[in-house]
mmCIF file of C-alpha atoms in Angstrom:
data_model
loop_
_atom_site.group_PDB
_atom_site.id
_atom_site.type_symbol
_atom_site.label_atom_id
_atom_site.label_comp_id
_atom_site.label_asym_id
_atom_site.label_seq_id
_atom_site.Cartn_x
_atom_site.Cartn_y
_atom_site.Cartn_z
ATOM 1 C CA UNK A 1 -0.004 -0.006 0.000
ATOM 2 C CA UNK A 2 1.502 3.311 -1.068
ATOM 3 C CA UNK A 3 -0.991 5.430 0.902
ATOM 4 C CA UNK A 4 -0.966 9.006 -0.490
ATOM 5 C CA UNK A 5 1.399 9.715 -3.366
ATOM 6 C CA UNK A 6 2.261 13.250 -4.527
ATOM 7 C CA UNK A 7 4.213 14.345 -7.554
ATOM 8 C CA UNK A 8 6.480 16.105 -8.165
ATOM 9 C CA UNK A 9 8.507 16.263 -4.939
ATOM 10 C CA UNK A 10 10.382 19.387 -6.000
ATOM 11 C CA UNK A 11 9.653 22.065 -8.610
ATOM 12 C CA UNK A 12 11.076 25.451 -9.469
ATOM 13 C CA UNK A 13 8.930 27.811 -11.496
ATOM 14 C CA UNK A 14 9.285 31.295 -12.859
ATOM 15 C CA UNK A 15 6.638 33.915 -12.063
ATOM 16 C CA UNK A 16 3.687 33.499 -14.381
ATOM 17 C CA UNK A 17 4.303 29.831 -15.254
ATOM 18 C CA UNK A 18 1.654 27.245 -14.600
ATOM 19 C CA UNK A 19 1.873 23.757 -13.130
ATOM 20 C CA UNK A 20 -0.198 20.973 -11.664
ATOM 21 C CA UNK A 21 0.514 19.013 -8.501
ATOM 22 C CA UNK A 22 -0.802 15.471 -8.668
ATOM 23 C CA UNK A 23 -2.112 13.460 -5.749
ATOM 24 C CA UNK A 24 -3.411 9.873 -5.624
ATOM 25 C CA UNK A 25 -4.510 7.686 -2.739
ATOM 26 C CA UNK A 26 -5.087 3.945 -2.726
ATOM 27 C CA UNK A 27 -7.009 3.645 0.558
ATOM 28 C CA UNK A 28 -10.472 4.091 -0.972
ATOM 29 C CA UNK A 29 -10.906 7.312 1.044
ATOM 30 C CA UNK A 30 -13.772 9.603 0.236
ATOM 31 C CA UNK A 31 -12.258 12.947 1.267
ATOM 32 C CA UNK A 32 -9.111 14.583 -0.070
ATOM 33 C CA UNK A 33 -7.340 17.838 0.809
ATOM 34 C CA UNK A 34 -4.615 20.206 -0.309
ATOM 35 C CA UNK A 35 -2.671 22.132 2.320
ATOM 36 C CA UNK A 36 0.233 24.509 2.157
ATOM 37 C CA UNK A 37 2.838 24.827 4.894
ATOM 38 C CA UNK A 38 4.823 28.004 5.395
ATOM 39 C CA UNK A 39 7.359 28.634 8.149
ATOM 40 C CA UNK A 40 5.700 29.563 11.457
ATOM 41 C CA UNK A 41 2.172 29.274 10.059
ATOM 42 C CA UNK A 42 1.270 25.616 10.403
ATOM 43 C CA UNK A 43 -0.769 24.025 7.656
ATOM 44 C CA UNK A 44 -3.456 26.002 5.902
ATOM 45 C CA UNK A 45 -6.220 24.385 3.845
ATOM 46 C CA UNK A 46 -6.329 25.447 0.184
ATOM 47 C CA UNK A 47 -9.121 23.257 -1.196
ATOM 48 C CA UNK A 48 -10.810 20.055 -0.211
ATOM 49 C CA UNK A 49 -13.088 17.460 -1.746
ATOM 50 C CA UNK A 50 -15.507 15.816 0.676
ATOM 51 C CA UNK A 51 -16.449 13.170 -1.875
ATOM 52 C CA UNK A 52 -15.956 12.336 -5.551
ATOM 53 C CA UNK A 53 -17.536 15.054 -7.702
ATOM 54 C CA UNK A 54 -17.400 17.840 -5.103
ATOM 55 C CA UNK A 55 -14.806 20.437 -4.266
ATOM 56 C CA UNK A 56 -14.833 23.348 -1.848
ATOM 57 C CA UNK A 57 -12.625 26.285 -0.952
ATOM 58 C CA UNK A 58 -10.572 26.233 2.236
ATOM 59 C CA UNK A 59 -8.840 29.074 4.026
ATOM 60 C CA UNK A 60 -6.444 30.185 1.250
ATOM 61 C CA UNK A 61 -7.878 29.284 -2.196
ATOM 62 C CA UNK A 62 -6.859 32.370 -4.172
ATOM 63 C CA UNK A 63 -4.529 31.563 -7.077
ATOM 64 C CA UNK A 64 -5.341 27.849 -7.113
ATOM 65 C CA UNK A 65 -7.764 25.496 -8.825
ATOM 66 C CA UNK A 66 -8.477 21.852 -8.127
ATOM 67 C CA UNK A 67 -9.908 18.832 -9.888
ATOM 68 C CA UNK A 68 -11.233 15.678 -8.280
ATOM 69 C CA UNK A 69 -10.614 13.479 -11.268
ATOM 70 C CA UNK A 70 -12.019 10.342 -9.669
ATOM 71 C CA UNK A 71 -12.165 8.858 -6.184
ATOM 72 C CA UNK A 72 -8.392 8.235 -6.146
ATOM 73 C CA UNK A 73 -7.016 11.460 -7.623
ATOM 74 C CA UNK A 74 -7.119 15.118 -6.600
ATOM 75 C CA UNK A 75 -4.958 17.626 -8.441
ATOM 76 C CA UNK A 76 -3.973 21.207 -7.579
ATOM 77 C CA UNK A 77 -3.236 23.681 -10.344
ATOM 78 C CA UNK A 78 -1.411 26.982 -10.230
ATOM 79 C CA UNK A 79 -2.453 28.920 -13.355
ATOM 80 C CA UNK A 80 -0.006 31.807 -13.026
ATOM 81 C CA UNK A 81 2.515 31.171 -10.255
ATOM 82 C CA UNK A 82 3.577 34.009 -7.944
ATOM 83 C CA UNK A 83 6.490 34.177 -5.475
ATOM 84 C CA UNK A 84 3.911 34.186 -2.635
ATOM 85 C CA UNK A 85 3.026 30.614 -3.625
ATOM 86 C CA UNK A 86 6.495 29.389 -2.709
ATOM 87 C CA UNK A 87 5.695 26.765 -0.092
ATOM 88 C CA UNK A 88 5.532 23.090 0.749
ATOM 89 C CA UNK A 89 2.308 21.546 -0.427
ATOM 90 C CA UNK A 90 0.732 18.505 1.201
ATOM 91 C CA UNK A 91 -2.050 16.339 -0.061
ATOM 92 C CA UNK A 92 -4.063 14.336 2.464
ATOM 93 C CA UNK A 93 -7.006 11.977 2.479
ATOM 94 C CA UNK A 94 -9.435 10.634 5.043
ATOM 95 C CA UNK A 95 -12.083 7.976 4.989
ATOM 96 C CA UNK A 96 -15.008 10.120 6.112
ATOM 97 C CA UNK A 97 -17.717 11.723 3.997
ATOM 98 C CA UNK A 98 -19.757 14.786 4.623
ATOM 99 C CA UNK A 99 -21.585 14.442 7.940
ATOM 100 C CA UNK A 100 -19.617 11.369 8.978
ATOM 101 C CA UNK A 101 -18.339 11.518 12.547
ATOM 102 C CA UNK A 102 -16.690 8.124 12.673
ATOM 103 C CA UNK A 103 -13.102 7.360 13.597
ATOM 104 C CA UNK A 104 -12.440 6.791 9.905
ATOM 105 C CA UNK A 105 -11.799 10.535 9.680
ATOM 106 C CA UNK A 106 -8.102 10.156 10.344
ATOM 107 C CA UNK A 107 -5.970 12.228 8.014
ATOM 108 C CA UNK A 108 -3.206 10.482 6.074
ATOM 109 C CA UNK A 109 -0.641 12.759 4.405
ATOM 110 C CA UNK A 110 1.547 12.467 1.372
ATOM 111 C CA UNK A 111 5.273 13.235 1.566
ATOM 112 C CA UNK A 112 4.917 16.830 0.368
ATOM 113 C CA UNK A 113 5.913 18.831 -2.684
ATOM 114 C CA UNK A 114 8.353 21.682 -2.327
ATOM 115 C CA UNK A 115 7.581 24.482 -4.789
ATOM 116 C CA UNK A 116 9.773 27.527 -5.367
ATOM 117 C CA UNK A 117 8.544 30.400 -7.537
ATOM 118 C CA UNK A 118 11.272 32.823 -8.690
ATOM 119 C CA UNK J 1 -12.968 28.963 10.778
ATOM 120 C CA UNK J 2 -11.854 27.523 14.072
ATOM 121 C CA UNK J 3 -8.861 29.090 15.827
ATOM 122 C CA UNK J 4 -6.296 26.613 17.138
ATOM 123 C CA UNK J 5 -3.563 27.673 19.524
ATOM 124 C CA UNK J 6 -0.693 25.457 20.586
ATOM 125 C CA UNK J 7 1.748 25.945 23.417
ATOM 126 C CA UNK J 8 4.581 26.189 23.992
ATOM 127 C CA UNK J 9 5.830 27.161 20.521
ATOM 128 C CA UNK J 10 9.273 25.751 21.225
ATOM 129 C CA UNK J 11 10.575 23.198 23.694
ATOM 130 C CA UNK J 12 14.029 21.847 24.360
ATOM 131 C CA UNK J 13 14.338 18.736 26.535
ATOM 132 C CA UNK J 14 17.089 16.552 27.862
ATOM 133 C CA UNK J 15 16.672 12.939 26.772
ATOM 134 C CA UNK J 16 14.605 11.101 29.361
ATOM 135 C CA UNK J 17 12.551 14.127 30.422
ATOM 136 C CA UNK J 18 8.779 14.341 30.250
ATOM 137 C CA UNK J 19 6.700 17.070 28.575
ATOM 138 C CA UNK J 20 3.154 18.278 28.062
ATOM 139 C CA UNK J 21 1.974 20.001 24.890
ATOM 140 C CA UNK J 22 -1.289 21.880 24.864
ATOM 141 C CA UNK J 23 -3.852 22.617 22.136
ATOM 142 C CA UNK J 24 -6.709 25.095 22.676
ATOM 143 C CA UNK J 25 -9.485 25.556 20.157
ATOM 144 C CA UNK J 26 -12.149 28.204 19.781
ATOM 145 C CA UNK J 27 -15.286 26.224 18.992
ATOM 146 C CA UNK J 28 -16.884 22.837 19.455
ATOM 147 C CA UNK J 29 -15.321 20.097 17.340
ATOM 148 C CA UNK J 30 -16.048 16.465 16.588
ATOM 149 C CA UNK J 31 -12.615 15.530 15.347
ATOM 150 C CA UNK J 32 -9.209 16.204 16.924
ATOM 151 C CA UNK J 33 -5.921 14.697 15.873
ATOM 152 C CA UNK J 34 -2.296 15.010 16.881
ATOM 153 C CA UNK J 35 0.476 14.744 14.316
ATOM 154 C CA UNK J 36 4.240 14.551 14.450
ATOM 155 C CA UNK J 37 6.253 16.123 11.648
ATOM 156 C CA UNK J 38 9.718 14.602 11.643
ATOM 157 C CA UNK J 39 12.846 16.489 10.567
ATOM 158 C CA UNK J 40 12.365 15.178 6.999
ATOM 159 C CA UNK J 41 8.960 16.795 6.815
ATOM 160 C CA UNK J 42 6.822 13.696 6.987
ATOM 161 C CA UNK J 43 3.501 14.090 8.887
ATOM 162 C CA UNK J 44 2.465 11.081 10.936
ATOM 163 C CA UNK J 45 -0.839 10.744 12.755
ATOM 164 C CA UNK J 46 -0.286 10.028 16.471
ATOM 165 C CA UNK J 47 -3.820 10.118 17.864
ATOM 166 C CA UNK J 48 -7.389 10.526 16.756
ATOM 167 C CA UNK J 49 -8.917 11.810 20.014
ATOM 168 C CA UNK J 50 -12.091 13.929 19.844
ATOM 169 C CA UNK J 51 -12.652 13.191 23.550
ATOM 170 C CA UNK J 52 -11.253 11.122 26.383
ATOM 171 C CA UNK J 53 -7.791 9.673 26.898
ATOM 172 C CA UNK J 54 -5.638 7.374 24.783
ATOM 173 C CA UNK J 55 -2.160 5.939 25.258
ATOM 174 C CA UNK J 56 0.355 4.591 22.774
ATOM 175 C CA UNK J 57 3.635 3.565 24.361
ATOM 176 C CA UNK J 58 5.381 6.614 25.797
ATOM 177 C CA UNK J 59 2.794 8.958 24.313
ATOM 178 C CA UNK J 60 -0.666 9.687 25.615
ATOM 179 C CA UNK J 61 -3.298 12.295 24.864
ATOM 180 C CA UNK J 62 -6.329 13.707 26.599
ATOM 181 C CA UNK J 63 -9.084 15.855 25.117
ATOM 182 C CA UNK J 64 -11.612 17.703 27.241
ATOM 183 C CA UNK J 65 -14.041 18.731 24.508
ATOM 184 C CA UNK J 66 -16.365 20.700 26.829
ATOM 185 C CA UNK J 67 -13.442 22.944 27.820
ATOM 186 C CA UNK J 68 -11.965 23.063 24.290
ATOM 187 C CA UNK J 69 -8.476 21.789 24.898
ATOM 188 C CA UNK J 70 -6.298 18.770 24.362
ATOM 189 C CA UNK J 71 -3.014 17.703 25.900
ATOM 190 C CA UNK J 72 -0.259 15.525 24.468
ATOM 191 C CA UNK J 73 2.073 13.898 26.980
ATOM 192 C CA UNK J 74 5.501 12.611 26.029
ATOM 193 C CA UNK J 75 7.280 10.583 28.691
ATOM 194 C CA UNK J 76 10.940 9.500 28.784
ATOM 195 C CA UNK J 77 11.654 11.544 25.665
ATOM 196 C CA UNK J 78 14.086 10.259 23.045
ATOM 197 C CA UNK J 79 16.017 12.092 20.339
ATOM 198 C CA UNK J 80 13.709 10.518 17.769
ATOM 199 C CA UNK J 81 10.822 12.441 19.323
ATOM 200 C CA UNK J 82 12.301 15.678 17.914
ATOM 201 C CA UNK J 83 10.242 17.480 15.350
ATOM 202 C CA UNK J 84 7.088 19.543 15.247
ATOM 203 C CA UNK J 85 3.849 18.461 16.867
ATOM 204 C CA UNK J 86 0.592 19.686 15.363
ATOM 205 C CA UNK J 87 -2.926 19.615 16.627
ATOM 206 C CA UNK J 88 -5.727 19.573 14.029
ATOM 207 C CA UNK J 89 -9.437 19.966 14.685
ATOM 208 C CA UNK J 90 -12.476 19.458 12.547
ATOM 209 C CA UNK J 91 -16.219 20.081 12.614
ATOM 210 C CA UNK J 92 -19.243 19.640 10.449
ATOM 211 C CA UNK J 93 -19.865 18.645 6.870
ATOM 212 C CA UNK J 94 -16.849 17.846 4.737
ATOM 213 C CA UNK J 95 -14.633 17.482 7.776
ATOM 214 C CA UNK J 96 -12.427 20.496 7.180
ATOM 215 C CA UNK J 97 -9.398 20.358 9.449
ATOM 216 C CA UNK J 98 -7.818 23.391 11.020
ATOM 217 C CA UNK J 99 -4.223 23.202 12.214
ATOM 218 C CA UNK J 100 -2.416 25.004 14.977
ATOM 219 C CA UNK J 101 1.027 26.513 14.335
ATOM 220 C CA UNK J 102 2.728 23.624 16.151
ATOM 221 C CA UNK J 103 5.173 22.983 18.985
ATOM 222 C CA UNK J 104 8.767 22.499 17.889
ATOM 223 C CA UNK J 105 10.417 19.924 20.122
ATOM 224 C CA UNK J 106 14.148 19.299 20.308
ATOM 225 C CA UNK J 107 15.426 16.430 22.450
ATOM 226 C CA UNK J 108 19.109 16.582 23.197
ATOM 227 C CA UNK J 109 21.173 13.569 24.263
#
């Protein structure tokens, strides 16, 4: 079991370039998330998908778009990268669905993707 | 969103010492988890603990949901415990999770 797999692990972009971060999970989880981590600020939610076919904005969605391609895959796109988007990006998944309060709502994280925008 | 505050922000311990990390949150939640981020950046779930007390080896956690706080106890600390400890809380539909800014722990031999 690979768990949550993110690609790429490292990327350097120039201002204005676009790119897509890919995330896939093999745990049959319903919910998937994209977070960014900046020094001293913990993890902040960018977008999430409570179930296949739905996506919602988190705390810091500006400058990003997402696609829940199927139950396994959830991608994050930067259309026009800016230096403020330099960060470490984490994808995560959990087993719960909207309204579910079970213990299956444990978050499992990918290894992270370090993005630098020059 | 829900505000999550963790304390202390930084902690340095001698190997073998005990410590208590605290997480306060601003609203009622139905999901609370503790994570350890190791020096390589990997985030590992330690506890799912929306209420009550759990223990796993040298680590234990207690959440008092009615008073909106959780505590993580580390006993007989080891150098491998170093890293950043995060508390994350969630509530309602879609199970959004809000993270605190973490406690950075350094255990010295």
